[in-house]
PDB file of N, CA and C in Angstrom:
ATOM      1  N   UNK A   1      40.110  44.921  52.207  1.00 68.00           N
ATOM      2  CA  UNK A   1      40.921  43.726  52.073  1.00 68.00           C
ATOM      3  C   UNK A   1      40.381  42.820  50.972  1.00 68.00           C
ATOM      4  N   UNK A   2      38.917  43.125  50.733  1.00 73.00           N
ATOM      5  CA  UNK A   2      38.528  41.999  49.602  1.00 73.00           C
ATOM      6  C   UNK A   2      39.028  42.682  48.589  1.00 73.00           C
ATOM      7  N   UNK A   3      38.581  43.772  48.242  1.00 73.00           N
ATOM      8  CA  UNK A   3      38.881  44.392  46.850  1.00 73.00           C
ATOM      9  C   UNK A   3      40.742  44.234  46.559  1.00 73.00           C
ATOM     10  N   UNK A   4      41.640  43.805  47.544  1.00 73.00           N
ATOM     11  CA  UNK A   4      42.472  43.555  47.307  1.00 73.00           C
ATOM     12  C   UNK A   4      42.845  41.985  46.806  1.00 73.00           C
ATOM     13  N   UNK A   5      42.123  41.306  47.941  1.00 72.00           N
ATOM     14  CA  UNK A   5      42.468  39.951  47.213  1.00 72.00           C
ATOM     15  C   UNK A   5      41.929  39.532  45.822  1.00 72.00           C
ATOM     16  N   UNK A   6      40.613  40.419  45.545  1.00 78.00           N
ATOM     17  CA  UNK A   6      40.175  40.229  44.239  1.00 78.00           C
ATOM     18  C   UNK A   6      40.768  40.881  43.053  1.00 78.00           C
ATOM     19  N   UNK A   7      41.485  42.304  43.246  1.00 80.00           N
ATOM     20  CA  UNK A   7      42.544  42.585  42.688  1.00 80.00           C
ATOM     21  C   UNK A   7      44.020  41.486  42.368  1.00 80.00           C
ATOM     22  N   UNK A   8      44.430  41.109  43.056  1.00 86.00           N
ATOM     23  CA  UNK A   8      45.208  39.887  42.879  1.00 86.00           C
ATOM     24  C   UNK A   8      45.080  38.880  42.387  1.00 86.00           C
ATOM     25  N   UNK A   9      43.487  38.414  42.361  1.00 88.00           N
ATOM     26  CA  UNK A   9      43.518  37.331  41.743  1.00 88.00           C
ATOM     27  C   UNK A   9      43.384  37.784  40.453  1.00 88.00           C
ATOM     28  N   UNK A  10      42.431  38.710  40.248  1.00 90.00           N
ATOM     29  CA  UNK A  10      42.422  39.360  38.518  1.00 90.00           C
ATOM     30  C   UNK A  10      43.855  39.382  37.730  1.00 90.00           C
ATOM     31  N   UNK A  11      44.851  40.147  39.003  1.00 91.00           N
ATOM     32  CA  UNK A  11      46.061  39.984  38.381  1.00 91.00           C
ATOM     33  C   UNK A  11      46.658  38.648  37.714  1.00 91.00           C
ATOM     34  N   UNK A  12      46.340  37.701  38.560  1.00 91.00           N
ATOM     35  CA  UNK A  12      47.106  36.267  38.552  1.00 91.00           C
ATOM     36  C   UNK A  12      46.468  35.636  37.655  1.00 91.00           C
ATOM     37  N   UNK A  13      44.997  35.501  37.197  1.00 94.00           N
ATOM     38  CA  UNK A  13      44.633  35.115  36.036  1.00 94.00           C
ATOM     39  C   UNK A  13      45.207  35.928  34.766  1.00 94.00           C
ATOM     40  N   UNK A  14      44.896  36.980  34.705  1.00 95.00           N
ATOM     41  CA  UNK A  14      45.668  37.517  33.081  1.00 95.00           C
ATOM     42  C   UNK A  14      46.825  37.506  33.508  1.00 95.00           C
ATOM     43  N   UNK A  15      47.924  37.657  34.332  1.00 96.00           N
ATOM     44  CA  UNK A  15      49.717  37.036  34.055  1.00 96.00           C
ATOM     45  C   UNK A  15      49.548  35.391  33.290  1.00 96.00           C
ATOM     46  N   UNK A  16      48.467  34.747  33.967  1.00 96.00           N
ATOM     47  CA  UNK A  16      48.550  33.357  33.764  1.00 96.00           C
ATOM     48  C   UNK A  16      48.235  33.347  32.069  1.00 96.00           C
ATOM     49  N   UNK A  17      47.100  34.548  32.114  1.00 96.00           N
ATOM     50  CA  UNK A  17      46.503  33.952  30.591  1.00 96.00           C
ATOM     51  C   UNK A  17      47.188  34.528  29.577  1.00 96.00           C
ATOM     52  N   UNK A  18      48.401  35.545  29.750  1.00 97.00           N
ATOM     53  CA  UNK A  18      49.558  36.235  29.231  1.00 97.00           C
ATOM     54  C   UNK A  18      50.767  35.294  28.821  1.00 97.00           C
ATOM     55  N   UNK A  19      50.807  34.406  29.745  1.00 97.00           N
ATOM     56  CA  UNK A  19      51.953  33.490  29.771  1.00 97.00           C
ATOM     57  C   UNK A  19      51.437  32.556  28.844  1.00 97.00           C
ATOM     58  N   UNK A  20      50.160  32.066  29.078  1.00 97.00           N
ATOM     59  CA  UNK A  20      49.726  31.281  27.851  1.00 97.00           C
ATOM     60  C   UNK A  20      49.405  30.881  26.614  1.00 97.00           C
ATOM     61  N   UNK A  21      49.316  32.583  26.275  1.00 97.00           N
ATOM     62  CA  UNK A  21      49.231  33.325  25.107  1.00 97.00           C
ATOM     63  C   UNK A  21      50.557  33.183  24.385  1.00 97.00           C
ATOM     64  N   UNK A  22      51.672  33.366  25.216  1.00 97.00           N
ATOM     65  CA  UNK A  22      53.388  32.913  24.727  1.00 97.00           C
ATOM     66  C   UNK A  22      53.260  31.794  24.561  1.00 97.00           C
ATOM     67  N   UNK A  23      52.854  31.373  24.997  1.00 97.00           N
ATOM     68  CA  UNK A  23      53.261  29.235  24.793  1.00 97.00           C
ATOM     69  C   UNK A  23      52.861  28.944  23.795  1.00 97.00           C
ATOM     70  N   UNK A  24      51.099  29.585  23.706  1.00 97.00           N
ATOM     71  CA  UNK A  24      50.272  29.143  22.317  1.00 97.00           C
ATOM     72  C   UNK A  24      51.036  29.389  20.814  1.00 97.00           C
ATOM     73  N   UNK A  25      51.617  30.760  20.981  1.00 97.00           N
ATOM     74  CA  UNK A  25      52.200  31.732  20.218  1.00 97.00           C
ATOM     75  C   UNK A  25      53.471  30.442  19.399  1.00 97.00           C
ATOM     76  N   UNK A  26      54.050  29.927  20.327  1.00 96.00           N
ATOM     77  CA  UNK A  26      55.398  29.032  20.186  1.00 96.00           C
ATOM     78  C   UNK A  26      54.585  27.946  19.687  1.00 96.00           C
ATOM     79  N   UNK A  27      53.878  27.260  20.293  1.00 95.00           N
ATOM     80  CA  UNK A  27      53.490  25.812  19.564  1.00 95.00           C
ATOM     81  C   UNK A  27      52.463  26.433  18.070  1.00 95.00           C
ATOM     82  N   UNK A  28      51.879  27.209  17.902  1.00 96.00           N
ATOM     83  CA  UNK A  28      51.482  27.560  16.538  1.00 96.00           C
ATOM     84  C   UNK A  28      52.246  27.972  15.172  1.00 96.00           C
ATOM     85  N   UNK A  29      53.501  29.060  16.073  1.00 95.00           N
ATOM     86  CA  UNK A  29      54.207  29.159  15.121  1.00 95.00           C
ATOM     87  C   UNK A  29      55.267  28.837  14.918  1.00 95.00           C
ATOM     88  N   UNK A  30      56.180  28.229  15.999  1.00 94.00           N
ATOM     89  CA  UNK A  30      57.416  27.913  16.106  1.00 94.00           C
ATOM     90  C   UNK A  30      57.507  26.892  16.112  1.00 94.00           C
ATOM     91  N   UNK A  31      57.079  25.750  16.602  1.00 93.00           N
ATOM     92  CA  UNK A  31      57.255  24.994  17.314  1.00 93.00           C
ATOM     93  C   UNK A  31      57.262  23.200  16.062  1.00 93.00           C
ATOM     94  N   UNK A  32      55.842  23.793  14.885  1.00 93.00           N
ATOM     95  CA  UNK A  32      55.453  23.177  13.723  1.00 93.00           C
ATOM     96  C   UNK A  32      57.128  23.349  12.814  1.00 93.00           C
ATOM     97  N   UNK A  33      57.959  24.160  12.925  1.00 94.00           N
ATOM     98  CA  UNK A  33      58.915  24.450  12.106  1.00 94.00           C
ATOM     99  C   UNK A  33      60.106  23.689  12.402  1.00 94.00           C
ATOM    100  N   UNK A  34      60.051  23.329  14.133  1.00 91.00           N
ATOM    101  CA  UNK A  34      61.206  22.502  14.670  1.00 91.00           C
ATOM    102  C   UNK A  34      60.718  20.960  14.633  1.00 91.00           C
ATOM    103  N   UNK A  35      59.808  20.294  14.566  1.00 87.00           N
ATOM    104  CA  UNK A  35      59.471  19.294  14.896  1.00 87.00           C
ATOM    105  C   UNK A  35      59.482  18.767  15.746  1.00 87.00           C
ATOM    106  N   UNK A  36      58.708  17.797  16.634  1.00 86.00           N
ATOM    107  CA  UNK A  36      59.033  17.073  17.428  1.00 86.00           C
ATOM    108  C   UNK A  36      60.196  16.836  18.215  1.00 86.00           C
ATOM    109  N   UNK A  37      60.305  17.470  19.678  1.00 86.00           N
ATOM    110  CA  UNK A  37      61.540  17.264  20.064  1.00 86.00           C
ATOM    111  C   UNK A  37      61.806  16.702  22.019  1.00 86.00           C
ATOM    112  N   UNK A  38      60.486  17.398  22.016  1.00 90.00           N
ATOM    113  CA  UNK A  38      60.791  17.067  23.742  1.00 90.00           C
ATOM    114  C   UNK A  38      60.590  15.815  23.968  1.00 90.00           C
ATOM    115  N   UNK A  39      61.567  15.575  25.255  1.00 91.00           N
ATOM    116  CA  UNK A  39      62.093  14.117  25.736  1.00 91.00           C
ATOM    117  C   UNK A  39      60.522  13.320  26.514  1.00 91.00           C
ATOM    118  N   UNK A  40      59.661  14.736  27.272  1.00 93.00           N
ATOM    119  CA  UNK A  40      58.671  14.188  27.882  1.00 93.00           C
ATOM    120  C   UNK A  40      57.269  13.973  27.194  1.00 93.00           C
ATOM    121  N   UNK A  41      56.050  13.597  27.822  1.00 91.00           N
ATOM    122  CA  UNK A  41      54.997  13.501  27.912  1.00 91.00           C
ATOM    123  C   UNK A  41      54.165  14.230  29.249  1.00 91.00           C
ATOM    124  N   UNK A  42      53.639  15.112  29.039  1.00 93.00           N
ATOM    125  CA  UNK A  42      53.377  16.338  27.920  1.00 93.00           C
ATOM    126  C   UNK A  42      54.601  16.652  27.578  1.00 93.00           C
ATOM    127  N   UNK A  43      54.483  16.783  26.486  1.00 95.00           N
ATOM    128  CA  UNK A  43      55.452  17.896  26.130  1.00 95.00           C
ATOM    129  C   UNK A  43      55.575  19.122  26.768  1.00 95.00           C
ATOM    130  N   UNK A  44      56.687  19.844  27.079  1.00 96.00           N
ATOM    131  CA  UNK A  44      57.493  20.657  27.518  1.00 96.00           C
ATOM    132  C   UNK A  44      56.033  22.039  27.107  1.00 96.00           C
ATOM    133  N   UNK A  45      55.435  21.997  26.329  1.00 97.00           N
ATOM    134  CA  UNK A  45      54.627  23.947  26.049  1.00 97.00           C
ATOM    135  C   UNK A  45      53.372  22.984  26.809  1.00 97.00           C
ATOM    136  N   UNK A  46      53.089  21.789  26.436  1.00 97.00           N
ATOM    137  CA  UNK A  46      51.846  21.597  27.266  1.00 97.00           C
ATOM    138  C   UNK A  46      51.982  20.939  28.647  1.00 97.00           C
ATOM    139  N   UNK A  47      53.412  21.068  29.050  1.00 97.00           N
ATOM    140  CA  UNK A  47      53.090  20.629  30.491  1.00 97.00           C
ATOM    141  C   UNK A  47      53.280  22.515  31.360  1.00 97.00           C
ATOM    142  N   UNK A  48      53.940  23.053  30.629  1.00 98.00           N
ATOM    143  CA  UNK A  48      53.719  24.647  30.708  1.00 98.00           C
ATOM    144  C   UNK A  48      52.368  25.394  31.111  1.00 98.00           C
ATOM    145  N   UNK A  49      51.702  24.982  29.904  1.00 98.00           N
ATOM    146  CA  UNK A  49      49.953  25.523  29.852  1.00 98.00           C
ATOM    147  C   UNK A  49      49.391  24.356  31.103  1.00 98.00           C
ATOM    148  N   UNK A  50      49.693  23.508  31.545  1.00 97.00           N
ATOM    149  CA  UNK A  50      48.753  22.902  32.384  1.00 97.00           C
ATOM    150  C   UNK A  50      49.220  23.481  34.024  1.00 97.00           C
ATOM    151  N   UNK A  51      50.628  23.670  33.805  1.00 98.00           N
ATOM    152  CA  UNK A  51      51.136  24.317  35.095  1.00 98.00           C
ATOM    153  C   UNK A  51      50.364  25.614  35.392  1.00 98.00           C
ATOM    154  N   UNK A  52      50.456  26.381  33.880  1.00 98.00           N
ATOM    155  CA  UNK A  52      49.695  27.792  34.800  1.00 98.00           C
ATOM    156  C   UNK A  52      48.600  27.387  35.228  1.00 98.00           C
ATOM    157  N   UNK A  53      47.790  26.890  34.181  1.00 97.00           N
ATOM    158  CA  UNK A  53      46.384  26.734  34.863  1.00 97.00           C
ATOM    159  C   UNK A  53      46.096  25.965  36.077  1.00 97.00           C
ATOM    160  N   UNK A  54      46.379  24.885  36.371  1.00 96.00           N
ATOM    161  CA  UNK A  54      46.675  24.459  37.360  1.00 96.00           C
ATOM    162  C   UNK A  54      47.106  25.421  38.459  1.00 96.00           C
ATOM    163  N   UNK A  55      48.879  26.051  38.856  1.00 97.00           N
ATOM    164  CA  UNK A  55      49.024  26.284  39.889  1.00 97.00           C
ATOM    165  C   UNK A  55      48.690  27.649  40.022  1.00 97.00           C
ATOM    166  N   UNK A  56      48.805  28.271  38.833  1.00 96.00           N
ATOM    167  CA  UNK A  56      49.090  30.053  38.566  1.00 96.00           C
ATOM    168  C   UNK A  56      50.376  30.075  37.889  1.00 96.00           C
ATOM    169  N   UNK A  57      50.493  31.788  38.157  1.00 97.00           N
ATOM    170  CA  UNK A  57      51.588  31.941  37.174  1.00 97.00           C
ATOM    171  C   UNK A  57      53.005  31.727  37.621  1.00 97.00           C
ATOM    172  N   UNK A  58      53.126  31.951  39.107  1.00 96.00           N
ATOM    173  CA  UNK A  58      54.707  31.886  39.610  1.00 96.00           C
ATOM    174  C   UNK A  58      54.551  30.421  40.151  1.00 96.00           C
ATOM    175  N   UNK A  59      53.870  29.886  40.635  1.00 97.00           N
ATOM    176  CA  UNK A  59      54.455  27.940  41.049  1.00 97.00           C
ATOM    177  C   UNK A  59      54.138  27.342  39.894  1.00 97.00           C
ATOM    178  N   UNK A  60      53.137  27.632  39.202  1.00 98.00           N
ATOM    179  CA  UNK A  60      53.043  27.070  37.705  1.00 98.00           C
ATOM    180  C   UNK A  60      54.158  27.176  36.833  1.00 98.00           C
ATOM    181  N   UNK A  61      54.749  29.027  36.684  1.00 98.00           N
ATOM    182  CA  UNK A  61      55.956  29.259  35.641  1.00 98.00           C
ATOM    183  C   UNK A  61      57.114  28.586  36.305  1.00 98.00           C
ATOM    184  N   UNK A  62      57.008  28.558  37.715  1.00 98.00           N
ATOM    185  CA  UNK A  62      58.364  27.704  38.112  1.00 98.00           C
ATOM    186  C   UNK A  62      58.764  26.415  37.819  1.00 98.00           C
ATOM    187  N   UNK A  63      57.535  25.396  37.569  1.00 98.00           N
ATOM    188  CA  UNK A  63      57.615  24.595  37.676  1.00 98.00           C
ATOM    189  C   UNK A  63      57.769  23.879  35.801  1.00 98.00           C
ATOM    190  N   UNK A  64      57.398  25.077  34.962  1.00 98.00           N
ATOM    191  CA  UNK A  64      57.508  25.049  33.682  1.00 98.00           C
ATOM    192  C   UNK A  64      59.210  25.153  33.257  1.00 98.00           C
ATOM    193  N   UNK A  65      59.265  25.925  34.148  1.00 98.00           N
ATOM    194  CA  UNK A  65      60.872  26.715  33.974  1.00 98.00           C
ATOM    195  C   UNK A  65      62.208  25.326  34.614  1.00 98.00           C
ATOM    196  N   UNK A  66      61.349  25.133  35.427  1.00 97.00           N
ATOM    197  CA  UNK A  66      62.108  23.227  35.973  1.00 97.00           C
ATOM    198  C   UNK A  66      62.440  22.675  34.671  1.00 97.00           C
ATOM    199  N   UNK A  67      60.931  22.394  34.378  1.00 97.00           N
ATOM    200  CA  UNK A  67      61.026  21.129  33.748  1.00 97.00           C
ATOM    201  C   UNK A  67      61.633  21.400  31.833  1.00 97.00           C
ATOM    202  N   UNK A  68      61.624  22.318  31.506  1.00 96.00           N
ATOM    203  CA  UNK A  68      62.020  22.842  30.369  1.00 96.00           C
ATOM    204  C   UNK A  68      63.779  22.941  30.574  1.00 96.00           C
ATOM    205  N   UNK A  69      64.134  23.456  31.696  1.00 96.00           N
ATOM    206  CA  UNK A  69      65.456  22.811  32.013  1.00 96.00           C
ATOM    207  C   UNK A  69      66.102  21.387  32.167  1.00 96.00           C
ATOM    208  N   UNK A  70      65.488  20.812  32.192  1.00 94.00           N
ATOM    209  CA  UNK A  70      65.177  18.956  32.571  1.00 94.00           C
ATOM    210  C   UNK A  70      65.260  18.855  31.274  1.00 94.00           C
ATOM    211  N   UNK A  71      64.790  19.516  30.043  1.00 94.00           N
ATOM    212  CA  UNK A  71      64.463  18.932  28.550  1.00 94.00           C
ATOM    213  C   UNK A  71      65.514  18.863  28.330  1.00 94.00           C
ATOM    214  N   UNK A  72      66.672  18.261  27.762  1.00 91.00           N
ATOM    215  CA  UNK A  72      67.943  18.354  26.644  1.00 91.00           C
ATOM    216  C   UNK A  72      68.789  16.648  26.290  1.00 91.00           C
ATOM    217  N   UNK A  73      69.143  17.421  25.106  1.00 89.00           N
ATOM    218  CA  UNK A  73      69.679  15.951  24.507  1.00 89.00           C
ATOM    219  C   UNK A  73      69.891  15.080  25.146  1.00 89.00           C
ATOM    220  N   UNK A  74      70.389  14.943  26.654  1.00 90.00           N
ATOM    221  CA  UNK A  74      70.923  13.941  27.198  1.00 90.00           C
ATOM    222  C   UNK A  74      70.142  13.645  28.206  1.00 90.00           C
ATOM    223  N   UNK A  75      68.844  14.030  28.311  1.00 90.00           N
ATOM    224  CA  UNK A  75      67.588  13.846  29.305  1.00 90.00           C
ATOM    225  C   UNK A  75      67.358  12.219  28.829  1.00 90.00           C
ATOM    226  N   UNK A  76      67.043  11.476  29.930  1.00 88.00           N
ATOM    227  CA  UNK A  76      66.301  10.606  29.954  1.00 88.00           C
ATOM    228  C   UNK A  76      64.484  10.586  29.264  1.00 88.00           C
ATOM    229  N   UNK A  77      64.057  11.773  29.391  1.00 89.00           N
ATOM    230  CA  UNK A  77      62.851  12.130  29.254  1.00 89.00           C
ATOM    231  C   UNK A  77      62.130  10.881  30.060  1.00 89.00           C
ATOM    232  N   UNK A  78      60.678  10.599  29.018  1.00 89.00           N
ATOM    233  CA  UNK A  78      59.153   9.901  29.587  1.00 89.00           C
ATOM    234  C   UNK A  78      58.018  10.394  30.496  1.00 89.00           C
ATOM    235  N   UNK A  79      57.498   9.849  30.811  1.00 90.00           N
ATOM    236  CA  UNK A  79      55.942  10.742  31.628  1.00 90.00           C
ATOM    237  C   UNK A  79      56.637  11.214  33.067  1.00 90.00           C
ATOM    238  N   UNK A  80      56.132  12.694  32.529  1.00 92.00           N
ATOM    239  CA  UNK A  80      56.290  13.282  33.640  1.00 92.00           C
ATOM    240  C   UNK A  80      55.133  14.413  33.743  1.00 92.00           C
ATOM    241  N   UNK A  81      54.054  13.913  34.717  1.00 94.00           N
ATOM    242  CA  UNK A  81      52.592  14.940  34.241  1.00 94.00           C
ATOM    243  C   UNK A  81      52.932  16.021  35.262  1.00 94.00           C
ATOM    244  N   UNK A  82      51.922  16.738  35.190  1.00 96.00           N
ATOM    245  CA  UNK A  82      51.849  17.983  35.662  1.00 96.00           C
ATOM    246  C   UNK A  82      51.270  17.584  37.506  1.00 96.00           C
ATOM    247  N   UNK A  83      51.812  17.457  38.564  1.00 94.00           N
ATOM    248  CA  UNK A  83      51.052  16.962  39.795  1.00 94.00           C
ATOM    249  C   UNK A  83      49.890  17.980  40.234  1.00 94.00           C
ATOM    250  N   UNK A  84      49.064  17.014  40.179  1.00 93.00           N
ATOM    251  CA  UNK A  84      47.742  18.181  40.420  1.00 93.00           C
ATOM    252  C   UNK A  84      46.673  18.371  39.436  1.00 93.00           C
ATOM    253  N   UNK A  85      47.369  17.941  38.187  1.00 92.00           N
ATOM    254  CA  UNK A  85      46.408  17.929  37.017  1.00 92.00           C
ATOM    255  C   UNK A  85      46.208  17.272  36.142  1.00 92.00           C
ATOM    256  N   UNK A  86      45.072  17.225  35.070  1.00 91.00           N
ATOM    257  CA  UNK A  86      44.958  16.277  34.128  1.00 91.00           C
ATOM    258  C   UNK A  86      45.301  15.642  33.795  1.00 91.00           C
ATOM    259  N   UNK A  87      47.031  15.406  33.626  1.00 88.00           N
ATOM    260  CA  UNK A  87      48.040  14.490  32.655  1.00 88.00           C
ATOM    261  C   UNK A  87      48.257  13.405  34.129  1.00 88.00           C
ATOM    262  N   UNK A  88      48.327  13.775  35.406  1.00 87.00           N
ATOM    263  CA  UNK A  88      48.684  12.764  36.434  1.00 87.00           C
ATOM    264  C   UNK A  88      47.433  11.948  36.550  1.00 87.00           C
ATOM    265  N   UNK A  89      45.792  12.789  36.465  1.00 84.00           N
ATOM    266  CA  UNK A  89      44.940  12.036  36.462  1.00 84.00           C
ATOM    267  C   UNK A  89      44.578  11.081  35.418  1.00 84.00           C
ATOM    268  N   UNK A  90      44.997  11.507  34.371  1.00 83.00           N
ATOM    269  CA  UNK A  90      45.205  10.109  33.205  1.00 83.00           C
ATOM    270  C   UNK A  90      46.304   9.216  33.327  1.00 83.00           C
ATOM    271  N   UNK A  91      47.166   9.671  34.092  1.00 80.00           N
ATOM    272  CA  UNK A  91      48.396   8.514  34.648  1.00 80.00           C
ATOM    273  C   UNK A  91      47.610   7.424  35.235  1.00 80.00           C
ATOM    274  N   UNK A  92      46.780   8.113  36.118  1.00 75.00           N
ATOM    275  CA  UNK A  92      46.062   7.207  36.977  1.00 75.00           C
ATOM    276  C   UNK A  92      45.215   6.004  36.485  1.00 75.00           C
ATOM    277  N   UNK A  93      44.429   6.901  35.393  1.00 74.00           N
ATOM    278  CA  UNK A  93      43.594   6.188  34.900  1.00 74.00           C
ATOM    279  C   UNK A  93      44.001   4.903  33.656  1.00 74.00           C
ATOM    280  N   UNK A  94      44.975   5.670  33.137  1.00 70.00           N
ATOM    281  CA  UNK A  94      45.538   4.085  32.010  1.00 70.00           C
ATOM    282  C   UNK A  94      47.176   3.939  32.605  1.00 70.00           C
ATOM    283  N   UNK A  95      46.919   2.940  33.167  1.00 66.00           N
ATOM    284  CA  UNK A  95      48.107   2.280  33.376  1.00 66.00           C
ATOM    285  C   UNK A  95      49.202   1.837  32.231  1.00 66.00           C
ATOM    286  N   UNK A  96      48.616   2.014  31.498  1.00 67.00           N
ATOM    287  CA  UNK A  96      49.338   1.445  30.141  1.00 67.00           C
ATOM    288  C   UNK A  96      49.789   2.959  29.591  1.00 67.00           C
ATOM    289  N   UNK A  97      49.797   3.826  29.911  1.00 64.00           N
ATOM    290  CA  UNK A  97      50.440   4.944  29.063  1.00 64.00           C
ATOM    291  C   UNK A  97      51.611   4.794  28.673  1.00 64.00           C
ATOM    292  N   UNK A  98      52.463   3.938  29.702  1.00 58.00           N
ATOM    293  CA  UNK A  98      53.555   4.088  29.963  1.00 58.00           C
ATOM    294  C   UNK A  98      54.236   3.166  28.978  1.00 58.00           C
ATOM    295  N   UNK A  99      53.542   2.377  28.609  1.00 61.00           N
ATOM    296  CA  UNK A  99      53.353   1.526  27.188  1.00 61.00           C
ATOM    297  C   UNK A  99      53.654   2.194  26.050  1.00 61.00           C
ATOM    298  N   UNK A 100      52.643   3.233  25.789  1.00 58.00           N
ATOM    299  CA  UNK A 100      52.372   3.783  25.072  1.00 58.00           C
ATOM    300  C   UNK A 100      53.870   4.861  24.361  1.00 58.00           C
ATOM    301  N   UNK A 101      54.482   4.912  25.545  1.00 57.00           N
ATOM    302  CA  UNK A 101      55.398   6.670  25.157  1.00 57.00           C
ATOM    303  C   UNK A 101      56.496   5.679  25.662  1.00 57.00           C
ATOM    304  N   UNK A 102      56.459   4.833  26.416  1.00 47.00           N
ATOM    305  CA  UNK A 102      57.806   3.564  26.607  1.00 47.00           C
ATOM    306  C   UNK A 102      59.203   4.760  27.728  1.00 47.00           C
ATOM    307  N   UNK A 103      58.546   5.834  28.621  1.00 46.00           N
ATOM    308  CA  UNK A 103      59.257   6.156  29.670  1.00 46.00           C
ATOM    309  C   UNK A 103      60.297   5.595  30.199  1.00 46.00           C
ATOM    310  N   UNK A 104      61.604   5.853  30.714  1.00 43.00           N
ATOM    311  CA  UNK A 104      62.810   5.143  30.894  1.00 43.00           C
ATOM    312  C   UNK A 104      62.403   5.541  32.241  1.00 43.00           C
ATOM    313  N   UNK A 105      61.652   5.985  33.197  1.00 45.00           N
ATOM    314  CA  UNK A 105      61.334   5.600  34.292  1.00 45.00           C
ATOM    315  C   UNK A 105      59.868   5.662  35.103  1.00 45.00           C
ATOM    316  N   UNK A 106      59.603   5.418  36.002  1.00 49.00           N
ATOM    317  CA  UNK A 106      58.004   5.268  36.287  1.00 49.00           C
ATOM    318  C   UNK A 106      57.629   6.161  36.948  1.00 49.00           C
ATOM    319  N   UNK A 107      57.197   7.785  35.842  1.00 48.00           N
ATOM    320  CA  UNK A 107      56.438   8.679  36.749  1.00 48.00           C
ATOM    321  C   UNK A 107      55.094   8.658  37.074  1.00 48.00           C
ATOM    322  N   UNK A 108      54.763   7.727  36.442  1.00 52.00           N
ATOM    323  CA  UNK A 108      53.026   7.457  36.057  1.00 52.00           C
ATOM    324  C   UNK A 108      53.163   6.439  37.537  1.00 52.00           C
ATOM    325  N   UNK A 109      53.629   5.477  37.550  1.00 48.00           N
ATOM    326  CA  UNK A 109      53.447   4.643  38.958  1.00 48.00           C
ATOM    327  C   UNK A 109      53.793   5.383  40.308  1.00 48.00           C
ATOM    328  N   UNK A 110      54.633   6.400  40.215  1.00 47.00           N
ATOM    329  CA  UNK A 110      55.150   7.120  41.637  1.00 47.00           C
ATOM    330  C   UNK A 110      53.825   7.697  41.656  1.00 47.00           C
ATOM    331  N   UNK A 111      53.064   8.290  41.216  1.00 42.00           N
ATOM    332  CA  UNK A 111      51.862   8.999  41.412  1.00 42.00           C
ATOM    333  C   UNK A 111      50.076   8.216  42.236  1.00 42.00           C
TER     334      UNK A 111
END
């Protein structure tokens, strides 16, 4: 049973570090060519990369796959961090982010 759960997790790190490898792939080469576009904070590939790492690859990619649907012209956008990780714990920590990127609603305070 261990050699299985440790099998799984091996799996779930390289899917994760596979998936990340795509994202990197897009913000290096693609991404410099479109400019600036997502509505949020992180942006849409880095609230992606914080999801895998954070949750893994399937509640992480799900939750990438949300919020990349959430992205489009007529999005409200503003802070919307990753729950659980880095970008919510800097929510925490500067209150003023929200200053900063001027969010049309308060994801940094719901947190």
């Amino acid at each position: 049973m261990r050699h299985l759960a440790g099998g799984l997790a091996i799996l779930r790190r390289g899917l994760a570090a596979l998936m990340i490898g795509l994202v990197r792939l897009y913000q290096w080469g693609i991404s410099p060519l479109l400019g600036p576009r997502c509505r949020y904070w992180p942006s849409c590939s880095h609230y992606t990369v914080e999801a895998l790492r954070v949750h893994g690859p399937l509640k992480g990619g799900w939750m990438a796959a949300r919020r990349i649907l959430r992205c489009h012209p007529g999005a409200d956008g503003g802070i919307d961090p990753v729950p659980g990780g880095p970008s919510e714990a800097l929510c925490r920590e500067d209150p003023e982010l929200d200053e900063h990127f001027r969010p049309r609603h308060d994801a940094c305070r719901d947190h």
